[in-house]
CSV table of C-alpha atoms in Angstrom, one decimal:
chain,number,residue,atom,x,y,z
A,1,UNK,CA,44.6,-46.0,-12.0
A,2,UNK,CA,46.3,-48.2,-14.3
A,3,UNK,CA,46.0,-47.8,-18.1
A,4,UNK,CA,44.2,-51.2,-18.9
A,5,UNK,CA,41.2,-50.3,-16.2
A,6,UNK,CA,40.8,-46.9,-18.5
A,7,UNK,CA,40.6,-49.3,-21.7
A,8,UNK,CA,37.9,-51.5,-19.5
A,9,UNK,CA,36.1,-48.9,-18.8
A,10,UNK,CA,36.0,-47.6,-22.6
A,11,UNK,CA,35.2,-50.8,-23.9
A,12,UNK,CA,31.9,-50.9,-21.3
A,13,UNK,CA,31.1,-47.2,-22.5
A,14,UNK,CA,32.0,-48.8,-26.0
A,15,UNK,CA,30.0,-51.6,-25.8
A,16,UNK,CA,26.7,-49.8,-24.1
A,17,UNK,CA,27.2,-47.0,-26.5
A,18,UNK,CA,23.4,-47.1,-27.5
A,19,UNK,CA,22.3,-46.9,-24.5
A,20,UNK,CA,24.1,-43.5,-23.5
A,21,UNK,CA,23.3,-41.9,-27.1
A,22,UNK,CA,19.7,-43.3,-26.6
A,23,UNK,CA,19.9,-41.0,-23.5
A,24,UNK,CA,21.4,-38.0,-24.9
A,25,UNK,CA,18.8,-37.5,-28.0
A,26,UNK,CA,15.8,-38.4,-25.4
A,27,UNK,CA,17.1,-35.6,-22.9
A,28,UNK,CA,18.0,-32.9,-25.7
A,29,UNK,CA,15.1,-33.5,-28.2
A,30,UNK,CA,12.7,-33.3,-25.4
A,31,UNK,CA,13.8,-29.9,-24.2
A,32,UNK,CA,14.2,-28.8,-28.1
A,33,UNK,CA,10.6,-30.1,-28.7
A,34,UNK,CA,9.3,-28.0,-25.7
A,35,UNK,CA,11.4,-24.9,-26.8
A,36,UNK,CA,9.6,-25.5,-30.3
A,37,UNK,CA,6.3,-26.3,-29.4
A,38,UNK,CA,6.2,-23.6,-26.1
A,39,UNK,CA,4.3,-20.2,-27.5
A,40,UNK,CA,6.3,-17.3,-28.3
A,41,UNK,CA,6.5,-14.8,-25.1
A,42,UNK,CA,7.5,-11.0,-25.3
A,43,UNK,CA,8.2,-9.5,-21.7
A,44,UNK,CA,8.1,-6.0,-21.1
A,45,UNK,CA,9.5,-4.2,-17.8
A,46,UNK,CA,8.5,-1.1,-15.6
A,47,UNK,CA,11.4,0.2,-13.5
A,48,UNK,CA,9.6,1.8,-10.4
A,49,UNK,CA,11.3,4.2,-7.5
A,50,UNK,CA,10.2,3.5,-4.0
A,51,UNK,CA,10.6,6.1,-1.2
A,52,UNK,CA,9.4,6.8,1.8
A,53,UNK,CA,5.8,6.8,2.0
A,54,UNK,CA,3.9,9.4,3.2
A,55,UNK,CA,1.9,9.6,7.1
A,56,UNK,CA,-1.0,7.2,6.8
A,57,UNK,CA,-2.9,8.9,10.0
A,58,UNK,CA,-3.3,12.8,11.0
A,59,UNK,CA,-2.5,12.9,14.3
A,60,UNK,CA,-5.0,14.8,16.4
A,61,UNK,CA,-3.4,15.8,19.4
A,62,UNK,CA,0.6,14.5,18.6
A,63,UNK,CA,3.4,13.1,15.9
A,64,UNK,CA,4.8,9.9,17.2
A,65,UNK,CA,7.9,8.9,15.6
A,66,UNK,CA,8.3,6.9,12.5
A,67,UNK,CA,11.0,3.7,12.0
A,68,UNK,CA,14.2,4.2,9.7
A,69,UNK,CA,13.8,5.4,6.2
A,70,UNK,CA,15.4,2.5,4.8
A,71,UNK,CA,13.0,0.0,6.7
A,72,UNK,CA,9.9,1.9,5.2
A,73,UNK,CA,11.3,2.0,1.6
A,74,UNK,CA,11.9,-1.8,1.9
A,75,UNK,CA,8.4,-2.4,4.1
A,76,UNK,CA,6.7,-0.1,0.9
A,77,UNK,CA,8.9,-2.3,-2.0
A,78,UNK,CA,7.6,-5.3,-0.1
A,79,UNK,CA,4.3,-4.5,0.3
A,80,UNK,CA,3.5,-3.5,-3.2
A,81,UNK,CA,5.1,-6.0,-4.2
A,82,UNK,CA,2.6,-8.3,-2.3
A,83,UNK,CA,-0.3,-6.2,-3.3
A,84,UNK,CA,0.3,-6.6,-7.2
A,85,UNK,CA,0.8,-10.4,-7.1
A,86,UNK,CA,-1.6,-11.5,-4.6
A,87,UNK,CA,-4.6,-8.3,-4.7
A,88,UNK,CA,-7.0,-8.3,-7.6
A,89,UNK,CA,-5.2,-5.5,-9.7
A,90,UNK,CA,-4.8,-7.9,-12.6
A,91,UNK,CA,-8.6,-8.7,-12.5
A,92,UNK,CA,-9.0,-4.8,-12.6
A,93,UNK,CA,-6.6,-4.7,-15.4
A,94,UNK,CA,-8.3,-6.5,-17.6
A,95,UNK,CA,-11.8,-5.0,-16.9
A,96,UNK,CA,-9.8,-1.7,-18.5
A,97,UNK,CA,-8.5,-3.4,-21.3
A,98,UNK,CA,-11.7,-5.6,-22.4
A,99,UNK,CA,-10.0,-6.3,-26.5
A,100,UNK,CA,-7.5,-8.0,-24.3
A,101,UNK,CA,-8.7,-11.9,-24.4
A,102,UNK,CA,-6.6,-13.4,-21.2
A,103,UNK,CA,-8.1,-14.5,-17.4
A,104,UNK,CA,-7.0,-12.7,-14.2
A,105,UNK,CA,-5.5,-15.4,-12.7
A,106,UNK,CA,-3.3,-16.5,-16.4
A,107,UNK,CA,-1.8,-12.8,-16.5
A,108,UNK,CA,-1.3,-13.1,-12.8
A,109,UNK,CA,0.9,-16.1,-13.9
A,110,UNK,CA,2.6,-13.5,-16.0
A,111,UNK,CA,3.8,-11.5,-13.7
A,112,UNK,CA,7.2,-11.4,-12.6
A,113,UNK,CA,8.5,-8.7,-10.0
A,114,UNK,CA,12.4,-7.9,-8.8
A,115,UNK,CA,13.2,-6.3,-6.1
A,116,UNK,CA,17.2,-5.7,-6.1
A,117,UNK,CA,19.1,-5.5,-3.1
A,118,UNK,CA,20.1,-2.3,-1.7
A,119,UNK,CA,18.0,-0.4,-4.1
A,120,UNK,CA,14.7,1.7,-4.0
A,121,UNK,CA,14.2,0.2,-7.5
A,122,UNK,CA,11.4,-2.4,-8.3
A,123,UNK,CA,10.9,-4.0,-11.7
A,124,UNK,CA,7.6,-5.3,-13.0
A,125,UNK,CA,7.6,-7.6,-15.7
A,126,UNK,CA,4.8,-8.9,-17.5
A,127,UNK,CA,4.4,-11.4,-20.2
A,128,UNK,CA,2.3,-11.7,-23.4
A,129,UNK,CA,2.1,-13.2,-26.8
A,130,UNK,CA,3.0,-9.9,-28.8
A,131,UNK,CA,5.2,-6.9,-27.8
A,132,UNK,CA,2.4,-4.6,-27.8
A,133,UNK,CA,0.4,-6.2,-25.4
A,134,UNK,CA,3.0,-7.1,-23.2
A,135,UNK,CA,3.9,-3.0,-23.2
A,136,UNK,CA,0.6,-2.3,-22.7
A,137,UNK,CA,-0.4,-4.9,-19.9
A,138,UNK,CA,2.5,-3.8,-18.1
A,139,UNK,CA,2.4,0.2,-18.0
A,140,UNK,CA,-1.5,-0.6,-17.1
A,141,UNK,CA,-0.7,-2.6,-14.5
A,142,UNK,CA,1.6,-1.0,-12.7
A,143,UNK,CA,-0.8,2.5,-13.0
A,144,UNK,CA,-4.1,0.2,-11.9
A,145,UNK,CA,-1.8,-0.9,-9.0
A,146,UNK,CA,-0.2,2.9,-7.8
A,147,UNK,CA,-3.8,3.6,-7.7
A,148,UNK,CA,-5.5,1.2,-6.3
A,149,UNK,CA,-2.5,0.9,-3.4
A,150,UNK,CA,-3.2,4.8,-2.4
A,151,UNK,CA,-6.9,4.3,-2.1
A,152,UNK,CA,-5.6,1.2,0.0
A,153,UNK,CA,-3.4,3.7,1.8
A,154,UNK,CA,-5.5,6.5,2.2
A,155,UNK,CA,-8.7,4.4,4.1
A,156,UNK,CA,-7.2,5.5,7.5
A,157,UNK,CA,-6.7,8.7,6.4
A,158,UNK,CA,-10.2,9.4,4.8
A,159,UNK,CA,-12.0,7.3,7.6
A,160,UNK,CA,-10.2,9.9,10.0
A,161,UNK,CA,-11.3,13.0,7.7
A,162,UNK,CA,-15.3,11.5,8.5
A,163,UNK,CA,-14.6,11.4,11.8
A,164,UNK,CA,-13.6,15.0,11.6
A,165,UNK,CA,-16.0,16.1,9.8
A,166,UNK,CA,-18.9,14.2,11.6
A,167,UNK,CA,-16.9,15.8,15.2
A,168,UNK,CA,-16.9,19.4,13.5
A,169,UNK,CA,-20.8,19.8,12.4
A,170,UNK,CA,-21.4,19.1,16.1
A,171,UNK,CA,-19.1,21.8,17.2
A,172,UNK,CA,-20.7,23.8,14.3
A,173,UNK,CA,-24.0,23.4,16.0
A,174,UNK,CA,-22.7,23.6,19.4
A,175,UNK,CA,-21.5,27.0,18.7
A,176,UNK,CA,-24.7,28.3,16.8
A,177,UNK,CA,-26.7,27.3,20.0
A,178,UNK,CA,-23.8,29.2,22.0
A,179,UNK,CA,-23.8,32.0,19.8
A,180,UNK,CA,-27.8,32.6,19.7
A,181,UNK,CA,-28.1,32.4,23.3
A,182,UNK,CA,-25.3,35.3,24.1
A,183,UNK,CA,-27.0,37.4,21.4
A,184,UNK,CA,-30.7,36.9,23.0
A,185,UNK,CA,-29.2,37.7,26.4
A,186,UNK,CA,-27.6,40.5,24.6
A,187,UNK,CA,-31.0,41.8,23.3
A,188,UNK,CA,-33.2,40.8,26.4
A,189,UNK,CA,-30.6,43.3,27.9
A,190,UNK,CA,-29.8,45.7,25.3
A,191,UNK,CA,-26.3,45.4,25.6
A,192,UNK,CA,-23.4,44.4,23.2
A,193,UNK,CA,-19.9,43.7,25.6
A,194,UNK,CA,-21.1,43.8,29.1
A,195,UNK,CA,-17.6,44.4,29.7
A,196,UNK,CA,-17.6,47.4,27.7
A,197,UNK,CA,-20.9,48.4,28.8
A,198,UNK,CA,-19.4,48.4,32.3
A,199,UNK,CA,-16.1,50.6,31.4
A,200,UNK,CA,-18.3,52.9,29.4
A,201,UNK,CA,-20.9,53.5,32.6
A,202,UNK,CA,-17.7,53.8,34.8
A,203,UNK,CA,-16.5,56.5,32.8
A,204,UNK,CA,-19.7,58.4,32.5
A,205,UNK,CA,-20.4,58.5,36.3
A,206,UNK,CA,-17.0,59.5,36.9
A,207,UNK,CA,-17.8,62.1,34.2
A,208,UNK,CA,-21.1,63.1,35.8
A,209,UNK,CA,-19.4,63.5,39.1
A,210,UNK,CA,-16.8,65.9,37.9
A,211,UNK,CA,-19.6,68.1,36.7
A,212,UNK,CA,-21.6,68.2,39.9
A,213,UNK,CA,-18.4,69.4,41.4
A,214,UNK,CA,-18.1,71.7,39.5
A,215,UNK,CA,-21.4,72.7,40.2
A,216,UNK,CA,-21.5,72.7,43.4
A,217,UNK,CA,-18.8,75.2,43.3
A,218,UNK,CA,-19.8,77.7,40.9
A,219,UNK,CA,-23.1,77.8,43.4
A,220,UNK,CA,-25.1,76.0,41.0
A,221,UNK,CA,-26.8,73.6,43.9
A,222,UNK,CA,-30.2,73.2,42.1
A,223,UNK,CA,-28.0,71.8,38.9
A,224,UNK,CA,-25.9,70.0,41.2
A,225,UNK,CA,-29.1,68.0,42.7
A,226,UNK,CA,-30.1,67.2,39.0
A,227,UNK,CA,-26.5,66.1,38.2
A,228,UNK,CA,-26.4,63.9,41.6
A,229,UNK,CA,-30.2,62.3,40.6
A,230,UNK,CA,-28.5,61.5,37.1
A,231,UNK,CA,-25.7,59.7,38.7
A,232,UNK,CA,-27.4,57.6,41.2
A,233,UNK,CA,-29.7,56.7,38.0
A,234,UNK,CA,-26.2,55.7,36.2
A,235,UNK,CA,-25.0,53.8,39.4
A,236,UNK,CA,-28.4,51.9,39.5
A,237,UNK,CA,-27.5,50.5,36.0
A,238,UNK,CA,-23.8,49.8,36.5
A,239,UNK,CA,-25.4,47.5,39.2
A,240,UNK,CA,-27.7,45.8,37.4
A,241,UNK,CA,-24.5,45.7,34.5
A,242,UNK,CA,-22.6,44.2,37.2
A,243,UNK,CA,-25.4,41.8,38.2
A,244,UNK,CA,-25.6,40.3,34.6
A,245,UNK,CA,-21.9,39.8,34.4
A,246,UNK,CA,-21.9,36.3,36.0
A,247,UNK,CA,-24.6,34.5,33.4
A,248,UNK,CA,-23.0,37.0,30.6
A,249,UNK,CA,-19.7,36.1,31.0
A,250,UNK,CA,-20.6,32.1,31.0
A,251,UNK,CA,-22.5,32.7,28.0
A,252,UNK,CA,-19.2,34.5,26.0
A,253,UNK,CA,-17.2,31.6,28.0
A,254,UNK,CA,-19.1,28.6,26.4
A,255,UNK,CA,-18.7,30.9,22.3
A,256,UNK,CA,-15.5,31.3,23.2
A,257,UNK,CA,-14.9,27.3,23.9
A,258,UNK,CA,-17.1,26.2,20.9
A,259,UNK,CA,-15.6,28.4,18.6
A,260,UNK,CA,-11.9,27.3,19.6
A,261,UNK,CA,-13.3,23.6,19.1
A,262,UNK,CA,-14.9,24.5,16.1
A,263,UNK,CA,-11.5,26.1,14.3
A,264,UNK,CA,-9.7,23.2,15.8
A,265,UNK,CA,-11.3,20.8,14.1
A,266,UNK,CA,-11.4,22.9,11.0
A,267,UNK,CA,-7.6,23.0,10.7
A,268,UNK,CA,-7.4,19.0,11.1
A,269,UNK,CA,-10.2,18.1,8.6
A,270,UNK,CA,-7.8,20.5,6.3
A,271,UNK,CA,-4.6,18.2,7.0
A,272,UNK,CA,-6.8,15.4,6.7
A,273,UNK,CA,-8.2,16.3,3.4
A,274,UNK,CA,-4.1,17.3,2.2
A,275,UNK,CA,-3.0,14.2,3.1
A,276,UNK,CA,-5.4,12.1,1.6
A,277,UNK,CA,-4.5,14.1,-1.2
A,278,UNK,CA,-0.7,13.3,-0.5
A,279,UNK,CA,-1.2,9.7,-0.6
A,280,UNK,CA,-3.9,9.5,-3.2
A,281,UNK,CA,-1.0,10.9,-5.3
A,282,UNK,CA,1.5,8.4,-4.6
A,283,UNK,CA,4.7,10.4,-4.6
A,284,UNK,CA,5.9,7.9,-2.7
A,285,UNK,CA,6.4,5.6,-5.4
A,286,UNK,CA,7.1,6.7,-9.0
A,287,UNK,CA,7.1,4.8,-12.6
A,288,UNK,CA,11.1,5.8,-13.9
A,289,UNK,CA,10.8,3.9,-16.4
A,290,UNK,CA,7.3,2.9,-18.2
A,291,UNK,CA,7.7,-0.3,-20.6
A,292,UNK,CA,8.1,-0.4,-24.1
A,293,UNK,CA,7.3,-2.9,-26.4
A,294,UNK,CA,10.2,-5.6,-26.7
A,295,UNK,CA,11.6,-6.6,-30.1
A,296,UNK,CA,12.9,-9.8,-29.4
A,297,UNK,CA,10.9,-12.6,-27.7
A,298,UNK,CA,11.6,-14.3,-24.9
A,299,UNK,CA,14.0,-17.1,-25.1
A,300,UNK,CA,12.2,-20.4,-24.0
A,301,UNK,CA,14.7,-22.2,-23.0
A,302,UNK,CA,18.4,-20.5,-21.9
A,303,UNK,CA,21.2,-21.9,-24.4
A,304,UNK,CA,23.2,-22.5,-20.8
A,305,UNK,CA,20.5,-24.9,-19.6
A,306,UNK,CA,20.3,-27.0,-23.2
A,307,UNK,CA,24.1,-27.5,-22.5
A,308,UNK,CA,23.3,-28.4,-18.8
A,309,UNK,CA,21.0,-31.3,-20.0
A,310,UNK,CA,22.9,-32.6,-22.7
A,311,UNK,CA,26.0,-32.8,-20.1
A,312,UNK,CA,23.6,-34.2,-17.4
A,313,UNK,CA,22.4,-37.0,-20.0
A,314,UNK,CA,26.1,-37.9,-21.5
A,315,UNK,CA,26.8,-38.2,-17.2
A,316,UNK,CA,23.8,-40.1,-16.6
A,317,UNK,CA,24.5,-42.5,-19.7
A,318,UNK,CA,27.5,-43.2,-18.8
A,319,UNK,CA,26.8,-44.5,-15.2
A,320,UNK,CA,23.9,-46.6,-16.2
A,321,UNK,CA,26.4,-48.4,-18.6
A,322,UNK,CA,28.1,-49.1,-16.0
A,323,UNK,CA,25.5,-50.4,-14.0
A,324,UNK,CA,24.0,-52.9,-17.1
A,325,UNK,CA,27.3,-54.4,-17.3
A,326,UNK,CA,27.3,-55.2,-13.3
A,327,UNK,CA,23.9,-56.0,-13.7
A,328,UNK,CA,25.2,-58.9,-16.2
A,329,UNK,CA,28.7,-60.0,-14.5
A,330,UNK,CA,26.6,-60.9,-11.8
A,331,UNK,CA,24.2,-63.1,-13.6
A,332,UNK,CA,21.1,-60.4,-12.5
A,333,UNK,CA,20.1,-61.0,-16.0
A,334,UNK,CA,21.1,-64.6,-17.2
A,335,UNK,CA,18.6,-65.9,-13.5
A,336,UNK,CA,15.5,-63.3,-14.2
A,337,UNK,CA,15.6,-64.9,-17.7
A,338,UNK,CA,15.7,-68.3,-16.5
A,339,UNK,CA,13.0,-67.5,-14.2
A,340,UNK,CA,10.5,-66.3,-16.9
A,341,UNK,CA,11.1,-69.4,-19.2
A,342,UNK,CA,10.2,-71.3,-16.3
A,343,UNK,CA,7.4,-69.3,-15.5
A,344,UNK,CA,6.7,-69.6,-19.3
A,345,UNK,CA,7.0,-73.6,-18.9
A,346,UNK,CA,4.8,-74.4,-16.0
A,347,UNK,CA,1.7,-73.4,-18.0
A,348,UNK,CA,2.4,-75.9,-21.2
A,349,UNK,CA,3.3,-78.7,-18.3
A,350,UNK,CA,-0.2,-78.4,-17.1
A,351,UNK,CA,-1.9,-78.2,-20.2
A,352,UNK,CA,-0.8,-81.1,-21.4
A,353,UNK,CA,-1.8,-83.1,-18.2
């Protein structure tokens, strides 16, 4: 590019300098006016750490494998972020803080959540007209969100616990019914534990047989005969007890099965209650740094943005001057002016006629 070309370009810029100045002043003035007229805002930040979430279900039979820890953390961060931004947490916060005159949708627009890459942290930002309100809203937002998010995560466990409690009541009634029938059987037949009664009867008969044999050896025929009659009675009782074994074992097995089922469900209910409490506590998401009232307001417009706007307006102004110079040289302005004058002369001619 020769010096003459550069001087020519400078002459064009000098000729149309007012266009560049007008565009520059309009752009920068508009940006500064917006910055001055915009309400002062303070931004408070709560830092939250996310770890692996607790199990949300109580397995009745087996525990299946879970995803990788990193994936769980990332999924929890994304889910909690979406829950704060899209859920009704802002409305619940304002119900908790009735003195703050703000609508739920307005508070939602003031929330910004950052998820740093390769990190377990979350930063929840909330803006408000004053610093104390910003800190109060940020802390209340996260605390309310944690509580509601914990309740949401606990729903599957709560439903499982309620199901287990229903089954537990059925098992309790079944156990009581089985125990009542076994007790009635024992009372009707005047026995406690049938197997123990049978073993005792065996031992008694064996003892009587020894006494009978000793009586016979000593020549006590009458005594031996009496003992023999007693043995026959005991054997009859033994046969009767053995005859009751099938029914007794069936009733005892029913009681044992019912008790096993009841104890199993009892353990599962305790496990479900523990996991429910664990999820409600939401130990996987913890507040690391609560929000504090910020000392300085948030800059409405970044100085870099103003500089960028100023430079952009200057460049646009220069390009516009070249365009205007081209239009003037090519005669576009003169032809447009001539057509305008002709259009103005036509009504005057018709009026003269």
